[in-house]
Coordinates of C-alpha atoms and ligand atoms in Angstrom, one line a residue:
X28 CA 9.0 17.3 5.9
X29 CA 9.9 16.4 2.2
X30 CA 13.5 17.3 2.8
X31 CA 13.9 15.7 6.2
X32 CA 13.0 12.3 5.1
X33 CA 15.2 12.4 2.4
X34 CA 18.4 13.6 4.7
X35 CA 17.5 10.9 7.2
X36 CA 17.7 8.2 4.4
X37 CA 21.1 9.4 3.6
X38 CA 22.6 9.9 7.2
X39 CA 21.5 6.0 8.0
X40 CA 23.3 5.2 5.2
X41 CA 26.4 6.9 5.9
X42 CA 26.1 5.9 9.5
X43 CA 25.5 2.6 8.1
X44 CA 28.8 2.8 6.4
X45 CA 30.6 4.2 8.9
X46 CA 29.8 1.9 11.7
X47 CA 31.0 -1.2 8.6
X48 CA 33.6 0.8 8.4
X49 CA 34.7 1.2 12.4
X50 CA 33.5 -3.1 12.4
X51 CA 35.9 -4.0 10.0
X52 CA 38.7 -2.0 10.8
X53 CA 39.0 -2.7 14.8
X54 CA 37.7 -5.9 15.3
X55 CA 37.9 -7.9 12.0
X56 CA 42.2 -7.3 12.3
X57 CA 42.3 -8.4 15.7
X58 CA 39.9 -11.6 15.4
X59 CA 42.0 -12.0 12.3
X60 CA 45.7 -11.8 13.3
X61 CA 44.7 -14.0 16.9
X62 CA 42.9 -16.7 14.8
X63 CA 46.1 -17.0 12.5
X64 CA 48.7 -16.8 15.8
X65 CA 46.7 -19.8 17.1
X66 CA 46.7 -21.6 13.7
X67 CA 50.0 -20.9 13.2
X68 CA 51.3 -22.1 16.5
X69 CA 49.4 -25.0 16.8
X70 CA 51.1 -26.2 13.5
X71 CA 54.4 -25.0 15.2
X72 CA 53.6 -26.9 18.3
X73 CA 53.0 -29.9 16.5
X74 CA 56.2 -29.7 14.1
X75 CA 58.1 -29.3 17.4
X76 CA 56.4 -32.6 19.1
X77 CA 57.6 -34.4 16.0
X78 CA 60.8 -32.9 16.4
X79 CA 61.4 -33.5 19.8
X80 CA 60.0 -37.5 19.4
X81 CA 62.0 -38.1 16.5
X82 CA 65.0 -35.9 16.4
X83 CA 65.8 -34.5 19.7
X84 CA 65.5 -37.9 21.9
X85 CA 67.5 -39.4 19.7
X86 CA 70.2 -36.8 20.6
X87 CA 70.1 -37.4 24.1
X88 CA 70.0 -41.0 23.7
X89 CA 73.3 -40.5 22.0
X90 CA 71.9 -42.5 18.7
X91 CA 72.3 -39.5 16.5
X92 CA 74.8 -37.0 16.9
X93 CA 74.4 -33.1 16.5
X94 CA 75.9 -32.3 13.2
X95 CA 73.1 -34.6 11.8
X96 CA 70.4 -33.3 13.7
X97 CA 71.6 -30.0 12.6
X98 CA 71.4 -30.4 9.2
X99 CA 67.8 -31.7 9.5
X100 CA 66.8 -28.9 10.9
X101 CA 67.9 -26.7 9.3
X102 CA 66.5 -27.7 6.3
X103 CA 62.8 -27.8 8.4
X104 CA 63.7 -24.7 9.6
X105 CA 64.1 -23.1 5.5
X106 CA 60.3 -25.3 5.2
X107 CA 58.6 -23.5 7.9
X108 CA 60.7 -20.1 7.0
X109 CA 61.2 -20.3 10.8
X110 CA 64.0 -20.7 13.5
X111 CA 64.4 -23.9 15.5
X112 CA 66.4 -24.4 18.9
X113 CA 67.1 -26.8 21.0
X114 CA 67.7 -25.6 24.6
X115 CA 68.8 -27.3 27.8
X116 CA 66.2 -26.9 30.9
X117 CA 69.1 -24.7 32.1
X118 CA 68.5 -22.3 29.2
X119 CA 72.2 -23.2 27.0
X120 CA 71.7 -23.2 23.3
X121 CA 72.5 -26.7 22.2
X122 CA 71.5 -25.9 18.6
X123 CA 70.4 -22.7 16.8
X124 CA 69.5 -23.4 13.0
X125 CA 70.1 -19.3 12.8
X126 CA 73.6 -19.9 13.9
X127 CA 76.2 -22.3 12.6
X128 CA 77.3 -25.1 14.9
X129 CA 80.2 -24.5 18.0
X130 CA 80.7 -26.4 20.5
X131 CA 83.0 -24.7 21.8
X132 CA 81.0 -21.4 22.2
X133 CA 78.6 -21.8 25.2
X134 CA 75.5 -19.9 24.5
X135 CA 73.0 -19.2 27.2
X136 CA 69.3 -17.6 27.1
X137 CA 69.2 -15.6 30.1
X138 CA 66.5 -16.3 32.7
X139 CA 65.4 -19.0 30.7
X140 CA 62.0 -20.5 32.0
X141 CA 60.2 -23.3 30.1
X142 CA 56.8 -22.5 32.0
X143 CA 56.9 -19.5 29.9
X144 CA 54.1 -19.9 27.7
X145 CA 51.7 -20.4 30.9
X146 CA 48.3 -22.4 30.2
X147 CA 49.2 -22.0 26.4
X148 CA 51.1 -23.8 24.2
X149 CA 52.4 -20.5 22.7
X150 CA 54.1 -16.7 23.5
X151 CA 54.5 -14.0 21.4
X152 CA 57.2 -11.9 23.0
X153 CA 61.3 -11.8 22.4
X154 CA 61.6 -14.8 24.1
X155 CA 63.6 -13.8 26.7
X156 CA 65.4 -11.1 24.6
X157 CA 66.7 -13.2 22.5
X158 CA 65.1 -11.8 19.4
X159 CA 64.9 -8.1 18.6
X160 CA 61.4 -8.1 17.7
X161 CA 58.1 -10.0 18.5
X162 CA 58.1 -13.4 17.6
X163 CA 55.8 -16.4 17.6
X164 CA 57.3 -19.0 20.0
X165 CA 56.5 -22.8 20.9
X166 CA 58.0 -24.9 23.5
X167 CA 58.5 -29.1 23.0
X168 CA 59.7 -31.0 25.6
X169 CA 62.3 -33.4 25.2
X170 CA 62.4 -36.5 27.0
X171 CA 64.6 -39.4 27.3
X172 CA 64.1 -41.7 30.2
X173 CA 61.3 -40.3 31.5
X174 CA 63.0 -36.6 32.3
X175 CA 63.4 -33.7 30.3
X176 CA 66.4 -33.2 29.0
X177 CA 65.9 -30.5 27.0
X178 CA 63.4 -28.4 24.3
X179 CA 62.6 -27.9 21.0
X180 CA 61.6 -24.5 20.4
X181 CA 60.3 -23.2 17.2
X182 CA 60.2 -19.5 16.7
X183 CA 58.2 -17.8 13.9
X184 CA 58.7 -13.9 13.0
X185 CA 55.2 -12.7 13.9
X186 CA 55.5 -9.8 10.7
X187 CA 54.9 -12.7 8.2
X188 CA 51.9 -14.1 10.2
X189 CA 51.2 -10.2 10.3
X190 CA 51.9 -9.8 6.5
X191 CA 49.5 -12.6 5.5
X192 CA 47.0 -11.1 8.3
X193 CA 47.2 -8.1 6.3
X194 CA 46.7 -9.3 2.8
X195 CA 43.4 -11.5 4.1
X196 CA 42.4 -8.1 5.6
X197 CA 42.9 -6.4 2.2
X198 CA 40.5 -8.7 0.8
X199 CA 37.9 -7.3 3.5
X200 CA 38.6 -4.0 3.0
X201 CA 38.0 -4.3 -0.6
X202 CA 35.0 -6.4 -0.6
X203 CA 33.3 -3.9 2.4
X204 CA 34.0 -1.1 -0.3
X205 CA 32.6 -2.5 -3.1
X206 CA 29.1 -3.6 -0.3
X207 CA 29.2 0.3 0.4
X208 CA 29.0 1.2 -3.7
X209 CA 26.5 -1.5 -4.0
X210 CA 24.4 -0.1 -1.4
X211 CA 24.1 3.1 -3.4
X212 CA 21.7 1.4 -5.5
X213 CA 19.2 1.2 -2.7
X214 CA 19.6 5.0 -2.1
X215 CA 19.0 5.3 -6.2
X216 CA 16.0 2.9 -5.8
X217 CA 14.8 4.9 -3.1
X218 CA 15.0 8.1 -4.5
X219 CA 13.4 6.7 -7.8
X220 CA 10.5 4.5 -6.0
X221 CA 9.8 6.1 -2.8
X222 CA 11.5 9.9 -2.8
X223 CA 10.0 11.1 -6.1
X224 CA 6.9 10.3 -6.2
X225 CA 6.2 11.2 -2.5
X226 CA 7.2 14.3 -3.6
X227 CA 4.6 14.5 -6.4
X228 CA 1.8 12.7 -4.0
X229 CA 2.9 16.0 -1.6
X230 CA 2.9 18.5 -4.1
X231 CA -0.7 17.0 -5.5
X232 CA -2.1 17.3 -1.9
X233 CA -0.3 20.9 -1.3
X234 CA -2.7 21.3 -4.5
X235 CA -6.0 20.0 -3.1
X236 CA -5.5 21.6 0.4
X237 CA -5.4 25.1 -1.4
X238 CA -7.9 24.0 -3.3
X239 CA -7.2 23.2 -7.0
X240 CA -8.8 19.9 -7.0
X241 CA -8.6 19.9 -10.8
X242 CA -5.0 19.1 -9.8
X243 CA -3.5 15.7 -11.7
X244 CA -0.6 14.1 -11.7
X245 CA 1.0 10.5 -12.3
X246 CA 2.7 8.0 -10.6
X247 CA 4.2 5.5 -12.8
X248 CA 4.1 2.6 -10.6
X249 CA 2.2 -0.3 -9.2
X250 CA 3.1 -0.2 -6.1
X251 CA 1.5 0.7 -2.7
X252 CA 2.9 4.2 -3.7
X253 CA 1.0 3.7 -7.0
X254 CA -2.1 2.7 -5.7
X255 CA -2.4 5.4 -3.2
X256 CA -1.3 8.1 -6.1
X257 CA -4.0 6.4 -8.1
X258 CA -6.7 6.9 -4.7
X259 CA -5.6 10.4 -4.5
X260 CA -6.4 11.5 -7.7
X261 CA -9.7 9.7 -7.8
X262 CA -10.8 11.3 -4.4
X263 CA -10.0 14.5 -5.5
X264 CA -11.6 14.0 -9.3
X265 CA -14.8 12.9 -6.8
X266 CA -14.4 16.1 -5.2
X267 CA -13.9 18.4 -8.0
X268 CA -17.1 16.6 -10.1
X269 CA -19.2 16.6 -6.7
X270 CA -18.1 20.6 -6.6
X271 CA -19.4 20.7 -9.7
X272 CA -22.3 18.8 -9.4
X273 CA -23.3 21.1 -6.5
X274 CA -22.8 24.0 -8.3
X275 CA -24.8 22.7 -10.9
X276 CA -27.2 21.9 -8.7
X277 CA -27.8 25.2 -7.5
X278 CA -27.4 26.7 -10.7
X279 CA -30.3 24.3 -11.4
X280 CA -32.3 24.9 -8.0
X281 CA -31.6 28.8 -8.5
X282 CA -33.6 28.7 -11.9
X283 CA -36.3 26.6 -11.4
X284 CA -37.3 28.6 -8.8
X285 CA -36.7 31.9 -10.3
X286 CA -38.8 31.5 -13.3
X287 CA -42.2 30.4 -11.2
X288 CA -41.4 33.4 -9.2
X289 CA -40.8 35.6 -12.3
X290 CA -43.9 34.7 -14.0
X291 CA -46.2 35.0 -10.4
X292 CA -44.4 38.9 -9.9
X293 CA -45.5 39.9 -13.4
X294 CA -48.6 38.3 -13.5
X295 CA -49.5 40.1 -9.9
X296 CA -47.7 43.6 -11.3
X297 CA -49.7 43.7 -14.5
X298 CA -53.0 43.0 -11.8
X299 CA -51.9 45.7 -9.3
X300 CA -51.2 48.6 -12.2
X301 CA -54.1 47.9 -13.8
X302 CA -52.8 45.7 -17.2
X303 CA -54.8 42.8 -16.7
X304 CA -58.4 43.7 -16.8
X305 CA -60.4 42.7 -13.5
X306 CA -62.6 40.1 -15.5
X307 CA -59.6 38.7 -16.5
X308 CA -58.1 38.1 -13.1
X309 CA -59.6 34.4 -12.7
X310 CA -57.6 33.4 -15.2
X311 CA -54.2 34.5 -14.1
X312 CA -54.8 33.5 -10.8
X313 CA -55.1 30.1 -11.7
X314 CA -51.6 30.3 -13.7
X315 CA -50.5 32.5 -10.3
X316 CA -52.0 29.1 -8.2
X317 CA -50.3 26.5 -10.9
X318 CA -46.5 28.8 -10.6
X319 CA -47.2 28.3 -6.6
X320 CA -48.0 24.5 -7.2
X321 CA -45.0 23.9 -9.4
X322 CA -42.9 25.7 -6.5
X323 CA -43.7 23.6 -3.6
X324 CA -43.2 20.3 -5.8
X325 CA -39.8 21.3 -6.3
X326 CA -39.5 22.4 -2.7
X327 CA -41.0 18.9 -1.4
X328 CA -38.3 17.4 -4.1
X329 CA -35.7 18.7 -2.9
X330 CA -36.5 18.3 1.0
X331 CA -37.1 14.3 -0.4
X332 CA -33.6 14.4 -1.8
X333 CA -32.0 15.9 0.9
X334 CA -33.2 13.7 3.8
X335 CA -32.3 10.7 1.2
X336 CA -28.8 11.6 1.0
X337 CA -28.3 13.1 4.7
X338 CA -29.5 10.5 6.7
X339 CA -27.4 8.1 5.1
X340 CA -30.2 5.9 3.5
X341 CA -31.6 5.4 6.4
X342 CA -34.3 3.3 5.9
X343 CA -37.7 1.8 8.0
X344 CA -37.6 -1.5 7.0
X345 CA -40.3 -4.4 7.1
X346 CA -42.0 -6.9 5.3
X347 CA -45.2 -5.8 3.1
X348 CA -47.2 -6.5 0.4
X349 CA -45.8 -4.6 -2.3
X350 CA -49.5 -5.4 -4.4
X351 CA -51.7 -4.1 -2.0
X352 CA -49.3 -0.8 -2.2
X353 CA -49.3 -0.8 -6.0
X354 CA -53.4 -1.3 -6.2
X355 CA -53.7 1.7 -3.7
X356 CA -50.9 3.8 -5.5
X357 CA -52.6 3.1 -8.7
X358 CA -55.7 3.8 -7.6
X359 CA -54.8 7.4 -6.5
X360 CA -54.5 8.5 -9.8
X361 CA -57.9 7.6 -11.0
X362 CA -59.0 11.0 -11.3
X363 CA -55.7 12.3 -13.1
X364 CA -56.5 9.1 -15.3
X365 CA -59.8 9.8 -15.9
X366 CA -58.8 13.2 -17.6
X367 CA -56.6 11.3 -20.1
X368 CA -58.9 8.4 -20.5
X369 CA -56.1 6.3 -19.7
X370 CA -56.1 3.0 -17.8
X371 CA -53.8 1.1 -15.4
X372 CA -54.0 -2.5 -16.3
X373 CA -52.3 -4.7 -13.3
X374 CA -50.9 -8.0 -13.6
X375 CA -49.8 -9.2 -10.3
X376 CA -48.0 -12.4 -9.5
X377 CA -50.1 -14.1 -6.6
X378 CA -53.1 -12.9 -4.3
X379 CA -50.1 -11.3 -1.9
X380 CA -46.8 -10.5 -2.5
X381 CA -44.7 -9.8 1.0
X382 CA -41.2 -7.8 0.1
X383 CA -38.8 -6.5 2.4
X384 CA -38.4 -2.9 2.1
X385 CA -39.6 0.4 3.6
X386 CA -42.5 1.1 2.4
X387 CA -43.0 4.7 2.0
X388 CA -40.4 5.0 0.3
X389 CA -41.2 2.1 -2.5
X390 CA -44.8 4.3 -2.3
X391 CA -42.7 7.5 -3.6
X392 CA -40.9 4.8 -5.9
X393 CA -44.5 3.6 -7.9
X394 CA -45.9 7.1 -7.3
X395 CA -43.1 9.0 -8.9
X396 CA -43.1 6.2 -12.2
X397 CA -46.4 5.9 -12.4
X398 CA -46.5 10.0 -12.5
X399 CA -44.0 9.8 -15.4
X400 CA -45.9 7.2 -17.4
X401 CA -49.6 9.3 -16.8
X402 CA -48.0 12.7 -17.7
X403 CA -46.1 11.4 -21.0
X404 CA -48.6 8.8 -22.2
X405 CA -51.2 9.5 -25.2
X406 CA -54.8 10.3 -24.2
X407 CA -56.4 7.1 -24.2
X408 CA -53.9 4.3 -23.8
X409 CA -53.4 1.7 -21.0
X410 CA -50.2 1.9 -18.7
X411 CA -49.5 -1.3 -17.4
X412 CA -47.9 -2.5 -14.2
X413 CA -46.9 -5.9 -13.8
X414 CA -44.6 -7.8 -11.0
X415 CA -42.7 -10.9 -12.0
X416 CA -40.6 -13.5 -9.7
X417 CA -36.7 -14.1 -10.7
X418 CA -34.0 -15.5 -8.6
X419 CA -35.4 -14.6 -4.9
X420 CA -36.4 -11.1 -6.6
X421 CA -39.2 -9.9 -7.0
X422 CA -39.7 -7.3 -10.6
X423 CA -41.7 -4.3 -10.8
X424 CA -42.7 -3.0 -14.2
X425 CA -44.0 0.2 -15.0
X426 CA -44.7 0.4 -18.5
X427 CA -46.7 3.0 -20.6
X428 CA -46.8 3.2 -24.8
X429 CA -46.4 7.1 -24.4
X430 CA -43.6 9.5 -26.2
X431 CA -41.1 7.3 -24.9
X432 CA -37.0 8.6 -24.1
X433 CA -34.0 8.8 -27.1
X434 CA -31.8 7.0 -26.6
X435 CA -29.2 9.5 -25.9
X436 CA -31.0 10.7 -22.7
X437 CA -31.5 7.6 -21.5
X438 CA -28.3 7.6 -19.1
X439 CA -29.2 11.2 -18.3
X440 CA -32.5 11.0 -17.0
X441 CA -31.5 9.8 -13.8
X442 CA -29.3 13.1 -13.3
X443 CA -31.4 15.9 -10.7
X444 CA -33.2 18.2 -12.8
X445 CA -32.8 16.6 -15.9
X446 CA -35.9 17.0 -18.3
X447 CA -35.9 15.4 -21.8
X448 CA -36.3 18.1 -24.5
X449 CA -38.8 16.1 -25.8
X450 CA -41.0 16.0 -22.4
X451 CA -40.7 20.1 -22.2
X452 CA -43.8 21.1 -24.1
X453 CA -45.8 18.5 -22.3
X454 CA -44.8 18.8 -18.5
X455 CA -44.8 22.4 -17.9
X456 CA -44.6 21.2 -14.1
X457 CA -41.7 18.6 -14.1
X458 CA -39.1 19.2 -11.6
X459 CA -36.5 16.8 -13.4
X460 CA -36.1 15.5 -9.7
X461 CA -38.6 12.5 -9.4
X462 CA -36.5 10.0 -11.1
X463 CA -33.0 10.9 -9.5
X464 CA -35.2 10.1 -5.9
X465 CA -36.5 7.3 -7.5
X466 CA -32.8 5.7 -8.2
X467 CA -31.9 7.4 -5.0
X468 CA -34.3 5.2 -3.2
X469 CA -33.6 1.6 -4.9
X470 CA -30.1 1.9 -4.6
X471 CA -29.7 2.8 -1.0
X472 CA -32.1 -0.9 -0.9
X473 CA -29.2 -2.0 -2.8
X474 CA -31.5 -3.0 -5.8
X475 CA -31.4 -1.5 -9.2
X476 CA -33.6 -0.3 -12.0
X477 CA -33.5 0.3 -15.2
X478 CA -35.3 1.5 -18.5
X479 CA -36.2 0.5 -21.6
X480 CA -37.9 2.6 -24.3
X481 CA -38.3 3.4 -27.9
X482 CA -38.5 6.9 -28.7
X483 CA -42.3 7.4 -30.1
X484 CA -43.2 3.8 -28.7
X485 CA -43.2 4.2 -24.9
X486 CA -41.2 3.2 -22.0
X487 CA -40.7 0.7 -19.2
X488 CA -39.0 1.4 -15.8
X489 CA -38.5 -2.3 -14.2
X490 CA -37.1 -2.3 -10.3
X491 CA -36.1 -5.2 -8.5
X492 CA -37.0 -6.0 -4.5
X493 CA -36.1 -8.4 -2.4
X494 CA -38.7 -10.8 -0.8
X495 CA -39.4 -11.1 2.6
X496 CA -37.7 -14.0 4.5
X497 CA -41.1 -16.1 4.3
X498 CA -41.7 -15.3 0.9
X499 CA -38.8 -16.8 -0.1
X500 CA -39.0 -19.8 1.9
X501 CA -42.1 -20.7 0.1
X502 CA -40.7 -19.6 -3.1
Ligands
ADP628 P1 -40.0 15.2 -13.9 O1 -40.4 15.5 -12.6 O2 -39.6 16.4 -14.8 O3 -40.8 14.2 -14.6 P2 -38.2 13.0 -13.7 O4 -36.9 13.0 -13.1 O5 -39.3 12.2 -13.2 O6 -38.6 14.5 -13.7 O7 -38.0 12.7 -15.2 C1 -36.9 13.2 -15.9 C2 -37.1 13.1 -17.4 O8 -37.2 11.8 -17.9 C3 -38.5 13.7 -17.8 O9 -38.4 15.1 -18.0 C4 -38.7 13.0 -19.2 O10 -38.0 13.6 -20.2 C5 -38.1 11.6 -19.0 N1 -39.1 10.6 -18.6 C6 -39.3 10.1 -17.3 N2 -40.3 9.2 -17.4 C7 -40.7 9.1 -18.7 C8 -41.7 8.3 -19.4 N3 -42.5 7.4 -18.7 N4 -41.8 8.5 -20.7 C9 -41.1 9.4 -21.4 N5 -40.1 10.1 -20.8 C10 -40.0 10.0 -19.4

């Protein structure tokens, strides 16, 4: 492919130089040579008008005699590097300014025919033989009393109009030449802009197709080639970090589920071969029951991830009341509360609050965050959840005054399975997948959320929604 393109720039280029080539040689020289003929004889034609009116007549009217007409003439003749002749309708030469004056010597041009030169005022021929090569004749009348008594011809060698033909075609040939060289810069600047760094972008992609996406490569220009070098390499950086992501990912998946499993083998091993004392088994069992627990959290997880990113963000829309949602998804966790002796103070704007959003999903959203703030908050503390009204938006808070997140993993703890180092000891249970759903969820809304928090002071996770079309009409 690479090759071809590059061979078919070249042959339009010579063909492009040939055909100039073939133009100027053919039809340029014979446009060139019939426009100078015609110029050339119509300043003939009109010399020998002026001849004939002034001159000639004069002859015939017997006011001049020939020796003086002659001698003008001849001198004319020298001016227009021509021959002149004066010729009876008969076809005798009265005067020849080729040929020195003799009366004597009758001189006739043989089948002489004044119509010669048809519709034209001009004929390129040897004027009936009279010439040994081509020349350029044109025919005057002469007339004296209302006949024609004779003609002024003028005859011009038609190798000087030929001559300075070829001298103007020189000039073409010369300037077509140096158009040709000049055109070589477009093939340069095509080879430069176009050529090379197709020829990367081709070689990158041969790359990516066999499936080194780590591939990279440059393009040093800004340019629609440019731009599309610059979209390759991103896609396939995309592709190489999402192939890494998903090997991370189950890397990740691989080992959270291993070590549950791990732990419920040797614990049910150590039961069956007789390690663990039957009085003892209660206990186990309820780590056995806590491993199987942990499992199908992560399982549910990752089933909630998956649909989120397979089904496109699909989501059930509709208009709700986002603080009936948050008393009832506060109120589930009164008994998880009650073990902590923590609280859940709300402060809601308004009786109602209608958003537009699906509400499941916000459900997950509050239940997740509010999950987070229970499991790493100090035994009796208040976690606070609070709504505010900005710009058409409306802000959930979700604050607690727990361990709170450094602020180095602040930016990670969005990833899947991330889990702060500090958070280990305390959430033997964490899946390090409910705030990646979380983010998940609000951006396929198209709202955000973010995080605030002071290591040892506690957090706050604030969302944004939008309000339903009423809401915001009263608003
Ligand atoms: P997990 O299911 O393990 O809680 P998350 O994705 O919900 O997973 O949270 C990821 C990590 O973010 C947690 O392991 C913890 O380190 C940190 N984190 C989340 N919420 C809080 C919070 N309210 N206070 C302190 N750390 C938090």
């Amino acid at each position: 492919m690479r090759k071809t393109l590059y061979l078919k720039f070249v042959l339009a280029y010579f063909i492009f130089g040939v055909f100039s080539f073939i133009v100027v040689t053919t039809f340029v020289p014979t446009m060139t040579m019939e426009h100078l003929t015609r110029e050339k004889a119509k300043n003939l034609y009109e010399e020998a008008s002026y001849i004939a009116g002034n001159y000639a007549s004069g002859l015939y009217a017997n006011v001049t005699d020939l020796e003086t007409v002659k001698e003008h003439l001849d001198s004319l003749a020298v001016y227009l590097d021509s021959t002149i002749r004066i010729i009876n309708p008969s076809g005798r030469l009265v005067l020849d300014t080729n040929t020195p004056l003799n009366v004597e010597d009758v001189v006739m041009i043989e089948n002489f025919d004044p119509t010669v030169t048809g519709g034209s005022y001009y004929i390129v021929d040897k004027f009936f033989d009279s010439f040994e090569s081509d020349m350029l004749s044109v025919l005057a009348p002469i007339t004296y009393e209302y006949k024609v008594r004779g003609y002024v011809v003028i005859h011009c060698d038609i190798n000087d109009i030929q001559a300075s033909c070829n001298s103007l075609l020189n000039i073409s040939y010369i300037t077509l030449a140096v158009l040709l060289l000049l055109s070589l810069i477009i093939l340069i600047f095509f080879t430069e802009m176009v050529y090379v760094p197709l020829r990367k972008i081709t070689h990158a992609t041969e790359q990516y197709a066999s499936g080194n996406m780590h591939y990279e490569f440059q393009v040093e220009s800004e340019d629609e080639i440019g731009y599309l070098a610059a979209c390759l390499n991103y896609m396939a950086k995309q592709i190489a970090g999402a192939e890494d992501d998903q090997k991370k990912f189950v890397a990740n998946v691989s080992h959270d589920f291993r070590s549950p499993l791990t732990s419920i083998r040797g614990y049910l091993d150590a039961m069956l071969d007789g390690t663990i004392p039957p009085e003892q088994y209660r206990k186990y069992l309820e780590i056995v029951l806590n491993e199987t627990e942990r499992l199908t959290k992560l399982t549910n997880s990752l089933l909630t991830l998956n649909n989120l990113n397979t089904k496109g963000m699909l989501l059930d829309r509709g208009d709700f009341d986002i603080n009936s949602v948050i008393r009832s998804t506060a109120a589930s966790f009164e008994g998880t509360c009650r073990k902590k002796n923590i609280s859940i103070e709300l402060i809601l704007t308004g009786e109602e609050m209608f958003v537009n959003a699906d509400m499941g999903k916000i459900q997950q959203v509050l239940y997740n965050l509010i999950d987070n703030a229970i499991k790493f908050s100090h035994h009796d503390s208040v976690i606070t959840i609070e709504t505010s009204l900005k710009k058409n938006k409306l802000f959930v808070s979700v604050k607690d005054t727990g361990i709170g997140i450094p602020k180095d993993d602040q930016k990670l703890i969005w990833d899947r399975f991330y889990k702060s180092d500090l958070s280990r000891g305390r959430d033997k249970k964490g899946t390090g997948l409910g705030l990646s759903i979380v983010k998940e969820i609000i951006n396929s809304h198209g709202e955000n959320i973010n995080v605030i928090s002071t290591e040892g002071v506690g957090s706050e996770f604030i969302f944004s929604l939008s309000l339903s079309a009423e809401s915001e009409e009263e608003d």
